[in-house]
Coordinates of C-alpha atoms in Angstrom, one line a residue:
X1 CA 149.0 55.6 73.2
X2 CA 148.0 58.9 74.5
X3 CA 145.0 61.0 73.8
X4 CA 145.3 64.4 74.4
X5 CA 142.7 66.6 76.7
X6 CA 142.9 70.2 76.5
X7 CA 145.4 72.3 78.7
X8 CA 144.9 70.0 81.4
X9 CA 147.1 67.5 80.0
X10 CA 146.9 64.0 78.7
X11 CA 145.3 60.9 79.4
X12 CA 146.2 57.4 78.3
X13 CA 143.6 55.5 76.1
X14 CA 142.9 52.6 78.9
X15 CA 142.3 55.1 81.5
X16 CA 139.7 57.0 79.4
X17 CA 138.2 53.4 78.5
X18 CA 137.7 52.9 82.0
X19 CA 136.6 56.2 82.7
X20 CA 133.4 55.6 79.3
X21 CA 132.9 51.8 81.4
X22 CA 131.9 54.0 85.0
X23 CA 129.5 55.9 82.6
X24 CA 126.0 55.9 84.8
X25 CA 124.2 52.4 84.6
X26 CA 120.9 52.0 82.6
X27 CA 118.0 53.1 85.0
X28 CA 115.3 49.9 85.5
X29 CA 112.3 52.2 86.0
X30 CA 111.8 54.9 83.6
X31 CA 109.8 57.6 86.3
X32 CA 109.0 57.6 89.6
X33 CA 104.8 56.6 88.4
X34 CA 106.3 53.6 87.1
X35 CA 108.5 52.5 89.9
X36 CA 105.5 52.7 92.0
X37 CA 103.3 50.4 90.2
X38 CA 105.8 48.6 89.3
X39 CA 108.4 48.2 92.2
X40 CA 107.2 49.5 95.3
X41 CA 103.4 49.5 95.7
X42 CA 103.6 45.3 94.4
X43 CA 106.7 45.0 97.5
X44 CA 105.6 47.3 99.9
X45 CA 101.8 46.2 101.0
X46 CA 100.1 47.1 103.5
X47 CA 96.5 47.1 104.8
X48 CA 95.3 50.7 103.7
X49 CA 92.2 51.0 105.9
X50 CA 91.8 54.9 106.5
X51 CA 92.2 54.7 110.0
X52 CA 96.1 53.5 110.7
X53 CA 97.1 54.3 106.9
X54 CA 95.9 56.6 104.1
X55 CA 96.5 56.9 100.4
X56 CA 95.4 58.3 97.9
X57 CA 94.2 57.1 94.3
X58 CA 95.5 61.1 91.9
X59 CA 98.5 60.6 94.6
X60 CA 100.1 62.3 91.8
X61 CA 97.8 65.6 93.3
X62 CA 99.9 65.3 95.9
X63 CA 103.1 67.3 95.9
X64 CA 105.0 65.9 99.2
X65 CA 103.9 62.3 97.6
X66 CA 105.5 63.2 94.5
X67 CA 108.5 64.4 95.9
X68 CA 108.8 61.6 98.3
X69 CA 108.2 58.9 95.7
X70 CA 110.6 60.8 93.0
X71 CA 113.2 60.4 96.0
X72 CA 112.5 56.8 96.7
X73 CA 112.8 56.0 93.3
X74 CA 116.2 57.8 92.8
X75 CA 117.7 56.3 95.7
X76 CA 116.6 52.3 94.9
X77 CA 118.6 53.1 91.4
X78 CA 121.2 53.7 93.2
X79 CA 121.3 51.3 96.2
X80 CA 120.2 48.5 93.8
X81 CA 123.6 48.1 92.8
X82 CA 124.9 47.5 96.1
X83 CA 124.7 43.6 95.9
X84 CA 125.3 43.1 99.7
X85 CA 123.2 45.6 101.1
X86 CA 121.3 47.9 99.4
X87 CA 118.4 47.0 99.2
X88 CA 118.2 46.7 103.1
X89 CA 119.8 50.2 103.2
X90 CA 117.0 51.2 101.0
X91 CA 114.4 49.5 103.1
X92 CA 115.8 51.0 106.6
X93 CA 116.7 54.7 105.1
X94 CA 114.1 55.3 102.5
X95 CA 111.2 53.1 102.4
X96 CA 110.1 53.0 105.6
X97 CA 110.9 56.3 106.5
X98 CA 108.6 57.8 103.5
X99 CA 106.3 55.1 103.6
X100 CA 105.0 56.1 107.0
X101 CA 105.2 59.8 106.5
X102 CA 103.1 58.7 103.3
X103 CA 100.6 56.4 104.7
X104 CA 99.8 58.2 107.9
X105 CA 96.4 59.2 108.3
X106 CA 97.7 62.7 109.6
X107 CA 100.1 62.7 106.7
X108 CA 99.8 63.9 103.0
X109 CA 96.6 62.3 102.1
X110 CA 94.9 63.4 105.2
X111 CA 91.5 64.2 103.5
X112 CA 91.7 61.3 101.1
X113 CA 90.8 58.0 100.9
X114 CA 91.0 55.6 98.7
X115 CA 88.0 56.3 96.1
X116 CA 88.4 60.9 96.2
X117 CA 90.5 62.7 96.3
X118 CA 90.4 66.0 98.1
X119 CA 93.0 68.8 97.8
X120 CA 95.1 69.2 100.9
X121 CA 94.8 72.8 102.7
X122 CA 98.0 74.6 102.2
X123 CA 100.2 76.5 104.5
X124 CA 100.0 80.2 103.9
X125 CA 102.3 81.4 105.9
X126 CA 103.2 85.2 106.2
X127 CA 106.3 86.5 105.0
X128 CA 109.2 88.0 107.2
X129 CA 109.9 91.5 107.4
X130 CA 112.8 92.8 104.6
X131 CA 116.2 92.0 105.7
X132 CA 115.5 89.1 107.7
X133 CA 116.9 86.6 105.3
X134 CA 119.0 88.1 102.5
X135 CA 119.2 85.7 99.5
X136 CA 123.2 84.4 100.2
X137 CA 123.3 83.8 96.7
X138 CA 123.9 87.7 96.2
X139 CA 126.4 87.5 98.9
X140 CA 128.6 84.5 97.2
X141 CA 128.4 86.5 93.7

């Protein structure tokens, strides 16, 4: 049996089976807020003391931490299903990396600790003379 697909051709009715079958998996954690009280603050534990680690209870104030978590997240779906090693891969790449960026008392939650939180001072940096970085999206249109 054949099931036709536009002016591209046809495709046969197991292939496109298999193709519905590799259709993304179900995600475990619903947002990055739930993965981390859920997956990775229960697993990752450490001795938050303001002096070698930071955090920051409205983390969610936080734009680098929300970034950094949103990308942990992402990335343990996906490793997950790597059932020799990617939850190690995880660990090694993503976890650890972030988590010291996260908890380190020069990093995001600098002026925090663990009972206020206080909004981190932003870079303000100028911006460069006209010309000096054309938008190349302009130049690929």
């Amino acid at each position: 049996m054949t099931t036709e697909i536009g002016l591209f051709g046809s495709i046969d009715a197991e292939t496109l089976a298999s193709a519905e079958e590799q259709k993304a998996p179900e995600l475990v954690y619903g947002s990055a807020e739930e993965f981390l009280h859920e997956q990775l603050l229960p697993t990752y534990v450490r001795d938050v003391d303001g002096r070698a680690a930071k955090w920051c209870i409205e983390w969610y104030f936080h734009p680098e931490a929300v970034s950094r978590i949103e990308a942990l997240w992402r990335a343990w779906e996906h490793l997950r299903l790597d059932g020799a090693t990617g939850i190690s891969v995880w660990y090694k790449d993503h976890a650890d990396h972030h988590m010291s960026v996260l908890l380190d008392p020069r990093g995001p939650f600098y002026k925090c600790d663990m009972q206020k939180h206080r909004d981190p001072e932003h870079l303000e940096p100028k911006r460069a003379p006209s010309g000096w970085f054309p938008d190349v999206r302009q130049q690929l249109a």
